[in-house]
């Protein structure tokens, strides 16, 4: 049931996250990858927990840009790692 | 700032006035003066001279030195004397001439030629003085004050003027009246022109007054002065008080221009006199620049001609064709969600104490964290320890004021500095002293083997000996920032130069008050590869310093920061243009003596200039426009902060030429309209940052009407103030790359 407008993100521990393409486009890097690699991107350095949070962020950012401005909560324990991932993702 | 009139006045019969003259706000009459050419002064500029009701006739001063016959020279003097609007703006106080109507002066000076007599405030007669020799007492010289109460008096000449048409009148009006303000307890400013040749001053004063009056009277363009109306309805004393009140604050303001002037006269010897007088300099400009200038001026002239300028009052109102977009989304910035990085950083900053380790965090992120922590004052020694843990490579602390000496010692004693490449401890005066160095930073010679960049700004307890110890521990230093280390003297720089002669690339000695530029000169010349030099704020920097240094090292210099070195003149710029062919960045803010000639030099000499920063300079719109026409393509960063004359010509040139411009600062440039701004922003497609502090004339028409999605406009609406001060991510050096041996 793989629809065409989704992207699959695979974490280091091989958890797969399927998200909409729109959400993935929030990150230019992923958007670019997805184009090339048939909609599947692997992130060997990013763990599942972090990747999950990143996906949540994508959806939140989509919502934000459509007008609904809410707050995005991040558990402090995750933050350090979380901080390093987007550094790489948003290039 | 334009040259003050006072310097150009030809001395003419000084005597009687000289005795009394008190030169204060120089050129008060000049303040009122305007260049005939640039008459488009906004209405707000010229408050009509106020008439102080008829002062008690007892004023003895009304002596009008009457040398009307000698006025002939006035015309000639005019040009030199007239100044641009700017001083007028500032000197509103001056401009408001308080006049004392003296019966004597009021003698019916009327010339038939004029369209009658215009009755200005308080029923003074305004008469036009035609040809010279009209001499009545009224063409007075500047008057010396009458009684003062410990304040300087301003005697303003206000002439009886009529409402001349600007186009003709400027030069012709000769009628002048001397008025003095009698009010007790209020300061009277003595018009400085009294000192100089009276003729010139008188004429100038009269002309300016006339112009002022003319403007005032010319209702088609200007709003009638409120004072005017008010005055007619109030009593004399009220008027006195009002004008006093209004002008008091202006009198209180002491213009730096005057200061400069005073100092100028005493320190002229340290300046290199320019070989050609300024007026002649225009023709001596290198070909392309003067051509460009001509084009710009013609552009305006042609436009005026086309307009069939009947309105001689509105000079040079070039039209900018720019239409704001309709129906566009309102606020570009609102739509962008904050990035995940920013969000996480914010959470981290809030919970900084809970961070257990910064291992694996890349340096760039560490710097960001430090930056944010320092800004929110949450930085503490725990975090500092985390930073110093392991074997750090880069440490950047923009603010060490929270750090105590003890903490500093503790932290650094156990720090492994073997890999340290960048060490930035700004504002470390509180914690850094000579005696703490041996145990922390300067443990042994070569204890900082990899240190390339060192910044210890504000280390006010660091002495020459301390610096010497540091330098011996860090033999590979390439960039040293010692701004505001007020204890250091030229011997410190000498030490630097001796040990680091072949490696030092960047040196910042801003505001090091104990360093004398001329004494430092030999050491600076020893630095073979210096690329960046900053001597901002050092008062001892003169033209000869620049000349000697650049002749020796100019071709390697890539960035020169000369902000606040107010003694420099155009000849320095000439030398810069001749010697620094590789110059990429130049900062000449607050150097008020520079004139348009400098731009001529720059345009022809420094072809690879990417960043130019001006602040409060006196350049004219035309010169900046011409410079942009010639060198605008390469420019990436331009700051025209408070360069008041920036106007439509500059806007047009920016739009046409500045394709690569990334950052533009037009704060306080009040002559730029919404259309001009819109044109700039829509044409400069690389523009990302536009600073518009103080531009209250910009409205939503521009803010919501421009179509450049990527530009960030700072300074207008309520934007978080400090956000525009972003420290760019920096490597160890600005222009060269460091060959990193260890990593």
CSV table of N, CA and C in Angstrom, one decimal, chain B residues 368-503:
chain,number,residue,atom,x,y,z
B,368,UNK,N,27.3,28.0,18.9
B,368,UNK,CA,25.9,28.6,18.9
B,368,UNK,C,25.4,28.5,20.3
B,369,UNK,N,25.6,27.4,20.9
B,369,UNK,CA,25.1,27.2,22.3
B,369,UNK,C,25.7,28.3,23.2
B,370,UNK,N,27.0,28.4,23.1
B,370,UNK,CA,27.7,29.4,24.0
B,370,UNK,C,27.1,30.8,23.7
B,371,UNK,N,26.9,31.1,22.4
B,371,UNK,CA,26.4,32.4,22.1
B,371,UNK,C,25.1,32.7,22.7
B,372,UNK,N,24.2,31.7,22.6
B,372,UNK,CA,22.9,31.9,23.2
B,372,UNK,C,23.0,31.9,24.7
B,373,UNK,N,23.8,31.1,25.3
B,373,UNK,CA,23.9,31.1,26.7
B,373,UNK,C,24.5,32.5,27.2
B,374,UNK,N,25.5,33.0,26.5
B,374,UNK,CA,26.0,34.2,27.0
B,374,UNK,C,25.0,35.3,26.8
B,375,UNK,N,24.2,35.3,25.7
B,375,UNK,CA,23.2,36.3,25.5
B,375,UNK,C,22.2,36.3,26.6
B,376,UNK,N,21.8,35.1,27.1
B,376,UNK,CA,20.8,35.1,28.1
B,376,UNK,C,21.3,35.0,29.5
B,377,UNK,N,22.6,35.3,29.6
B,377,UNK,CA,23.3,35.3,30.9
B,377,UNK,C,23.2,34.0,31.7
B,378,UNK,N,23.1,33.0,31.0
B,378,UNK,CA,23.0,31.7,31.7
B,378,UNK,C,24.3,30.9,31.7
B,379,UNK,N,25.3,31.5,31.1
B,379,UNK,CA,26.5,30.9,31.1
B,379,UNK,C,27.1,30.7,32.5
B,380,UNK,N,27.7,29.6,32.8
B,380,UNK,CA,28.3,29.5,34.1
B,380,UNK,C,29.5,28.5,34.0
B,381,UNK,N,30.1,28.4,35.1
B,381,UNK,CA,31.4,27.6,35.0
B,381,UNK,C,31.2,26.1,34.8
B,382,UNK,N,30.0,25.6,35.1
B,382,UNK,CA,29.8,24.2,34.8
B,382,UNK,C,29.8,24.0,33.3
B,383,UNK,N,29.1,24.8,32.6
B,383,UNK,CA,29.1,24.7,31.2
B,383,UNK,C,30.5,24.9,30.6
B,384,UNK,N,31.1,25.9,31.2
B,384,UNK,CA,32.5,26.2,30.8
B,384,UNK,C,33.4,25.0,30.9
B,385,UNK,N,33.2,24.2,32.0
B,385,UNK,CA,34.0,23.0,32.2
B,385,UNK,C,33.7,22.0,31.1
B,386,UNK,N,32.4,21.9,30.8
B,386,UNK,CA,32.0,21.0,29.7
B,386,UNK,C,32.7,21.4,28.4
B,387,UNK,N,32.8,22.6,28.2
B,387,UNK,CA,33.5,23.1,27.0
B,387,UNK,C,34.9,22.7,27.0
B,388,UNK,N,35.5,22.9,28.1
B,388,UNK,CA,37.0,22.6,28.2
B,388,UNK,C,37.3,21.2,28.3
B,389,UNK,N,36.3,20.4,28.4
B,389,UNK,CA,36.6,19.0,28.6
B,389,UNK,C,37.2,18.3,27.4
B,390,UNK,N,37.8,17.2,27.7
B,390,UNK,CA,38.5,16.6,26.5
B,390,UNK,C,39.6,17.5,26.0
B,391,UNK,N,39.8,17.5,24.8
B,391,UNK,CA,40.9,18.4,24.3
B,391,UNK,C,40.2,19.3,23.3
B,392,UNK,N,39.7,20.4,23.7
B,392,UNK,CA,38.9,21.2,22.8
B,392,UNK,C,39.7,21.8,21.7
B,393,UNK,N,39.0,22.0,20.7
B,393,UNK,CA,39.7,22.6,19.5
B,393,UNK,C,39.4,24.0,19.4
B,394,UNK,N,38.2,24.3,19.6
B,394,UNK,CA,37.8,25.7,19.5
B,394,UNK,C,37.0,26.2,20.7
B,395,UNK,N,37.3,27.3,21.2
B,395,UNK,CA,36.5,27.8,22.3
B,395,UNK,C,36.2,29.3,21.9
B,396,UNK,N,34.9,29.5,21.8
B,396,UNK,CA,34.5,30.9,21.5
B,396,UNK,C,33.5,31.4,22.5
B,397,UNK,N,33.9,32.3,23.3
B,397,UNK,CA,33.0,32.9,24.3
B,397,UNK,C,32.9,34.4,24.1
B,398,UNK,N,31.8,34.8,23.6
B,398,UNK,CA,31.7,36.2,23.3
B,398,UNK,C,31.6,37.1,24.5
B,399,UNK,N,31.4,36.5,25.6
B,399,UNK,CA,31.3,37.3,26.8
B,399,UNK,C,31.8,36.6,28.0
B,400,UNK,N,32.9,37.0,28.6
B,400,UNK,CA,33.4,36.3,29.7
B,400,UNK,C,33.2,37.1,31.0
B,401,UNK,N,32.3,38.0,31.0
B,401,UNK,CA,32.2,38.9,32.1
B,401,UNK,C,31.7,38.2,33.4
B,402,UNK,N,31.1,37.1,33.2
B,402,UNK,CA,30.5,36.4,34.3
B,402,UNK,C,31.6,35.5,35.0
B,403,UNK,N,32.7,35.4,34.3
B,403,UNK,CA,33.8,34.5,34.8
B,403,UNK,C,34.6,35.2,35.8
B,404,UNK,N,34.8,34.5,37.0
B,404,UNK,CA,35.7,35.1,38.0
B,404,UNK,C,37.1,34.6,37.8
B,405,UNK,N,38.0,35.3,38.4
B,405,UNK,CA,39.4,34.9,38.2
B,405,UNK,C,39.6,33.5,38.7
B,406,UNK,N,39.0,33.2,39.8
B,406,UNK,CA,39.2,31.9,40.4
B,406,UNK,C,38.7,30.8,39.5
B,407,UNK,N,37.5,31.0,39.0
B,407,UNK,CA,36.9,30.0,38.0
B,407,UNK,C,37.8,29.9,36.8
B,408,UNK,N,38.3,30.9,36.3
B,408,UNK,CA,39.1,30.9,35.2
B,408,UNK,C,40.4,30.1,35.4
B,409,UNK,N,41.0,30.4,36.6
B,409,UNK,CA,42.2,29.6,36.9
B,409,UNK,C,41.9,28.1,37.0
B,410,UNK,N,40.8,27.8,37.7
B,410,UNK,CA,40.5,26.4,37.9
B,410,UNK,C,40.2,25.7,36.6
B,411,UNK,N,39.4,26.3,35.8
B,411,UNK,CA,39.0,25.7,34.6
B,411,UNK,C,40.2,25.5,33.7
B,412,UNK,N,41.0,26.5,33.6
B,412,UNK,CA,42.1,26.4,32.6
B,412,UNK,C,43.3,25.6,33.1
B,413,UNK,N,43.4,25.5,34.4
B,413,UNK,CA,44.5,24.7,34.8
B,413,UNK,C,44.4,23.3,34.4
B,414,UNK,N,43.2,22.8,34.4
B,414,UNK,CA,43.1,21.3,34.0
B,414,UNK,C,42.8,21.2,32.6
B,415,UNK,N,42.8,22.2,31.8
B,415,UNK,CA,42.5,22.0,30.4
B,415,UNK,C,43.6,21.6,29.6
B,416,UNK,N,43.4,20.7,28.7
B,416,UNK,CA,44.4,20.2,27.8
B,416,UNK,C,44.4,21.1,26.6
B,417,UNK,N,45.3,21.9,26.4
B,417,UNK,CA,45.3,22.9,25.4
B,417,UNK,C,46.1,22.5,24.1
B,418,UNK,N,46.3,21.3,24.1
B,418,UNK,CA,47.3,20.9,23.0
B,418,UNK,C,46.7,21.1,21.6
B,419,UNK,N,45.4,20.9,21.5
B,419,UNK,CA,44.7,21.0,20.2
B,419,UNK,C,44.0,22.3,20.0
B,420,UNK,N,44.1,23.2,20.9
B,420,UNK,CA,43.4,24.4,20.8
B,420,UNK,C,43.8,25.2,19.6
B,421,UNK,N,42.8,25.5,18.8
B,421,UNK,CA,43.1,26.3,17.6
B,421,UNK,C,42.6,27.7,17.7
B,422,UNK,N,41.4,27.8,18.2
B,422,UNK,CA,40.8,29.1,18.3
B,422,UNK,C,40.4,29.3,19.8
B,423,UNK,N,40.9,30.4,20.3
B,423,UNK,CA,40.5,30.8,21.7
B,423,UNK,C,40.0,32.2,21.7
B,424,UNK,N,38.7,32.3,22.0
B,424,UNK,CA,38.1,33.6,22.0
B,424,UNK,C,37.5,33.9,23.4
B,425,UNK,N,38.1,34.8,24.1
B,425,UNK,CA,37.6,35.1,25.4
B,425,UNK,C,37.3,36.6,25.5
B,426,UNK,N,36.2,37.0,24.9
B,426,UNK,CA,35.9,38.4,24.9
B,426,UNK,C,35.5,38.9,26.2
B,427,UNK,N,35.8,40.2,26.4
B,427,UNK,CA,35.5,40.8,27.7
B,427,UNK,C,36.0,40.1,28.9
B,428,UNK,N,37.2,39.7,28.8
B,428,UNK,CA,37.8,38.9,29.9
B,428,UNK,C,38.6,39.7,30.9
B,429,UNK,N,38.3,41.0,30.9
B,429,UNK,CA,39.1,41.8,31.8
B,429,UNK,C,39.0,41.4,33.3
B,430,UNK,N,37.9,40.9,33.6
B,430,UNK,CA,37.6,40.6,35.0
B,430,UNK,C,38.4,39.4,35.5
B,431,UNK,N,38.6,38.5,34.5
B,431,UNK,CA,39.2,37.2,35.0
B,431,UNK,C,40.7,37.1,34.5
B,432,UNK,N,41.1,37.9,33.7
B,432,UNK,CA,42.4,37.6,33.1
B,432,UNK,C,43.4,38.7,33.6
B,433,UNK,N,44.4,38.3,34.3
B,433,UNK,CA,45.5,39.2,34.7
B,433,UNK,C,46.8,38.5,34.4
B,434,UNK,N,47.8,39.3,34.5
B,434,UNK,CA,49.2,38.8,34.2
B,434,UNK,C,49.6,37.7,35.0
B,435,UNK,N,49.2,37.8,36.3
B,435,UNK,CA,49.7,36.7,37.2
B,435,UNK,C,49.0,35.4,37.0
B,436,UNK,N,47.9,35.4,36.4
B,436,UNK,CA,47.2,34.1,36.2
B,436,UNK,C,47.6,33.4,35.0
B,437,UNK,N,48.3,34.1,34.2
B,437,UNK,CA,48.7,33.5,32.9
B,437,UNK,C,49.7,32.3,33.0
B,438,UNK,N,50.7,32.4,33.8
B,438,UNK,CA,51.6,31.3,33.8
B,438,UNK,C,51.0,30.0,34.2
B,439,UNK,N,49.9,30.0,35.0
B,439,UNK,CA,49.4,28.7,35.3
B,439,UNK,C,48.2,28.2,34.4
B,440,UNK,N,47.8,29.1,33.6
B,440,UNK,CA,46.7,28.7,32.8
B,440,UNK,C,47.0,28.7,31.3
B,441,UNK,N,47.2,29.8,30.7
B,441,UNK,CA,47.4,29.8,29.3
B,441,UNK,C,48.8,29.8,28.9
B,442,UNK,N,49.6,30.4,29.7
B,442,UNK,CA,51.0,30.5,29.2
B,442,UNK,C,51.9,29.6,30.1
B,443,UNK,N,51.5,28.4,30.1
B,443,UNK,CA,52.2,27.5,31.1
B,443,UNK,C,53.6,27.3,30.7
B,444,UNK,N,53.9,27.2,29.5
B,444,UNK,CA,55.3,27.0,29.1
B,444,UNK,C,55.4,27.4,27.6
B,445,UNK,N,56.6,27.6,27.2
B,445,UNK,CA,56.7,28.0,25.8
B,445,UNK,C,56.2,26.9,25.0
B,446,UNK,N,55.4,27.3,24.0
B,446,UNK,CA,54.8,26.3,23.2
B,446,UNK,C,53.7,25.4,23.8
B,447,UNK,N,53.1,25.9,24.9
B,447,UNK,CA,52.0,25.1,25.4
B,447,UNK,C,50.7,25.3,24.6
B,448,UNK,N,50.7,26.2,23.7
B,448,UNK,CA,49.5,26.3,22.8
B,448,UNK,C,50.0,26.2,21.4
B,449,UNK,N,50.5,25.0,21.0
B,449,UNK,CA,51.2,24.9,19.8
B,449,UNK,C,50.3,25.1,18.6
B,450,UNK,N,49.0,24.8,18.7
B,450,UNK,CA,48.1,24.9,17.5
B,450,UNK,C,47.3,26.2,17.5
B,451,UNK,N,47.6,27.0,18.4
B,451,UNK,CA,46.7,28.2,18.5
B,451,UNK,C,46.9,29.1,17.4
B,452,UNK,N,45.8,29.3,16.6
B,452,UNK,CA,45.9,30.2,15.4
B,452,UNK,C,45.3,31.5,15.7
B,453,UNK,N,44.2,31.4,16.4
B,453,UNK,CA,43.4,32.6,16.6
B,453,UNK,C,43.2,32.9,18.0
B,454,UNK,N,43.5,34.1,18.4
B,454,UNK,CA,43.4,34.4,19.8
B,454,UNK,C,42.7,35.8,19.9
B,455,UNK,N,41.7,35.8,20.8
B,455,UNK,CA,41.0,37.0,20.9
B,455,UNK,C,40.8,37.3,22.4
B,456,UNK,N,41.4,38.3,22.9
B,456,UNK,CA,41.3,38.7,24.3
B,456,UNK,C,40.8,40.1,24.4
B,457,UNK,N,39.6,40.4,23.9
B,457,UNK,CA,39.2,41.8,24.0
B,457,UNK,C,38.9,42.2,25.4
B,458,UNK,N,39.0,43.4,25.6
B,458,UNK,CA,38.7,43.9,27.0
B,458,UNK,C,39.5,43.4,28.1
B,459,UNK,N,40.7,42.9,27.8
B,459,UNK,CA,41.6,42.4,28.9
B,459,UNK,C,42.3,43.6,29.5
B,460,UNK,N,41.6,44.3,30.3
B,460,UNK,CA,42.2,45.6,30.7
B,460,UNK,C,43.3,45.4,31.7
B,461,UNK,N,43.5,44.2,32.2
B,461,UNK,CA,44.6,44.0,33.1
B,461,UNK,C,45.8,43.3,32.5
B,462,UNK,N,45.7,43.2,31.3
B,462,UNK,CA,46.8,42.5,30.6
B,462,UNK,C,47.9,43.5,30.2
B,463,UNK,N,49.1,43.3,30.6
B,463,UNK,CA,50.1,44.2,30.4
B,463,UNK,C,51.0,43.7,29.3
B,464,UNK,N,52.0,44.5,29.0
B,464,UNK,CA,52.9,44.1,27.9
B,464,UNK,C,53.6,42.8,28.3
B,465,UNK,N,54.0,42.6,29.5
B,465,UNK,CA,54.7,41.4,29.9
B,465,UNK,C,53.8,40.2,29.8
B,466,UNK,N,52.5,40.4,30.2
B,466,UNK,CA,51.6,39.3,30.0
B,466,UNK,C,51.5,38.8,28.6
B,467,UNK,N,51.3,39.8,27.8
B,467,UNK,CA,51.2,39.5,26.4
B,467,UNK,C,52.4,38.8,25.9
B,468,UNK,N,53.5,39.2,26.3
B,468,UNK,CA,54.8,38.6,25.9
B,468,UNK,C,54.8,37.1,26.3
B,469,UNK,N,54.3,36.8,27.5
B,469,UNK,CA,54.3,35.4,27.9
B,469,UNK,C,53.3,34.6,27.0
B,470,UNK,N,52.2,35.2,26.7
B,470,UNK,CA,51.3,34.5,25.9
B,470,UNK,C,51.9,34.2,24.5
B,471,UNK,N,52.5,35.2,24.0
B,471,UNK,CA,53.0,35.1,22.6
B,471,UNK,C,54.1,34.0,22.6
B,472,UNK,N,54.8,33.9,23.7
B,472,UNK,CA,55.9,32.9,23.6
B,472,UNK,C,55.3,31.5,23.7
B,473,UNK,N,54.1,31.4,24.3
B,473,UNK,CA,53.5,30.0,24.3
B,473,UNK,C,52.8,29.7,23.1
B,474,UNK,N,52.5,30.7,22.3
B,474,UNK,CA,51.7,30.4,21.1
B,474,UNK,C,52.4,30.9,19.8
B,475,UNK,N,53.4,30.2,19.4
B,475,UNK,CA,54.2,30.7,18.3
B,475,UNK,C,53.5,30.7,17.0
B,476,UNK,N,52.4,30.0,16.9
B,476,UNK,CA,51.8,29.9,15.6
B,476,UNK,C,50.6,30.8,15.4
B,477,UNK,N,50.6,31.8,16.2
B,477,UNK,CA,49.4,32.7,16.1
B,477,UNK,C,49.3,33.4,14.8
B,478,UNK,N,48.1,33.4,14.2
B,478,UNK,CA,47.9,34.1,13.0
B,478,UNK,C,47.0,35.3,13.1
B,479,UNK,N,46.1,35.2,14.1
B,479,UNK,CA,45.2,36.3,14.2
B,479,UNK,C,45.1,36.7,15.7
B,480,UNK,N,45.3,38.0,16.0
B,480,UNK,CA,45.3,38.4,17.3
B,480,UNK,C,44.3,39.6,17.5
B,481,UNK,N,43.4,39.5,18.4
B,481,UNK,CA,42.5,40.6,18.6
B,481,UNK,C,42.7,41.1,20.0
B,482,UNK,N,43.2,42.3,20.1
B,482,UNK,CA,43.5,42.9,21.4
B,482,UNK,C,42.7,44.1,21.6
B,483,UNK,N,41.5,44.1,21.1
B,483,UNK,CA,40.7,45.4,21.2
B,483,UNK,C,40.5,45.7,22.7
B,484,UNK,N,40.5,47.0,22.9
B,484,UNK,CA,40.1,47.5,24.2
B,484,UNK,C,41.0,47.0,25.4
B,485,UNK,N,42.2,46.5,25.1
B,485,UNK,CA,43.1,46.2,26.1
B,485,UNK,C,43.9,47.5,26.4
B,486,UNK,N,43.3,48.2,27.4
B,486,UNK,CA,43.8,49.6,27.5
B,486,UNK,C,45.2,49.7,28.2
B,487,UNK,N,45.7,48.6,28.6
B,487,UNK,CA,46.9,48.7,29.3
B,487,UNK,C,48.1,48.5,28.4
B,488,UNK,N,47.8,47.9,27.2
B,488,UNK,CA,48.9,47.6,26.4
B,488,UNK,C,49.5,48.9,25.7
B,489,UNK,N,50.8,48.9,25.5
B,489,UNK,CA,51.4,50.0,24.8
B,489,UNK,C,52.1,49.5,23.6
B,490,UNK,N,52.8,50.4,23.0
B,490,UNK,CA,53.4,50.0,21.7
B,490,UNK,C,54.4,48.9,21.9
B,491,UNK,N,55.0,48.8,23.0
B,491,UNK,CA,56.0,47.7,23.2
B,491,UNK,C,55.3,46.3,23.1
B,492,UNK,N,54.1,46.2,23.5
B,492,UNK,CA,53.4,45.0,23.3
B,492,UNK,C,53.3,44.6,21.8
B,493,UNK,N,53.0,45.6,21.0
B,493,UNK,CA,52.9,45.3,19.6
B,493,UNK,C,54.3,45.0,19.0
B,494,UNK,N,55.3,45.6,19.6
B,494,UNK,CA,56.6,45.4,19.2
B,494,UNK,C,57.0,43.9,19.4
B,495,UNK,N,56.6,43.4,20.6
B,495,UNK,CA,56.8,42.0,20.9
B,495,UNK,C,56.1,41.1,19.9
B,496,UNK,N,54.9,41.4,19.7
B,496,UNK,CA,54.1,40.7,18.7
B,496,UNK,C,54.9,40.6,17.4
B,497,UNK,N,55.3,41.8,17.0
B,497,UNK,CA,55.9,41.9,15.6
B,497,UNK,C,57.2,41.1,15.6
B,498,UNK,N,57.9,41.2,16.6
B,498,UNK,CA,59.2,40.5,16.6
B,498,UNK,C,59.0,39.0,16.5
B,499,UNK,N,58.1,38.4,17.4
B,499,UNK,CA,58.0,37.0,17.3
B,499,UNK,C,57.1,36.5,16.2
B,500,UNK,N,56.2,37.3,15.7
B,500,UNK,CA,55.3,36.7,14.8
B,500,UNK,C,55.4,37.4,13.4
B,501,UNK,N,56.5,38.0,13.2
B,501,UNK,CA,56.6,38.8,12.0
B,501,UNK,C,56.2,38.1,10.7
B,502,UNK,N,56.5,36.8,10.6
B,502,UNK,CA,56.2,36.2,9.3
B,502,UNK,C,54.9,35.4,9.3
B,503,UNK,N,54.3,35.3,10.5
B,503,UNK,CA,53.0,34.5,10.5
B,503,UNK,C,51.8,35.4,10.7
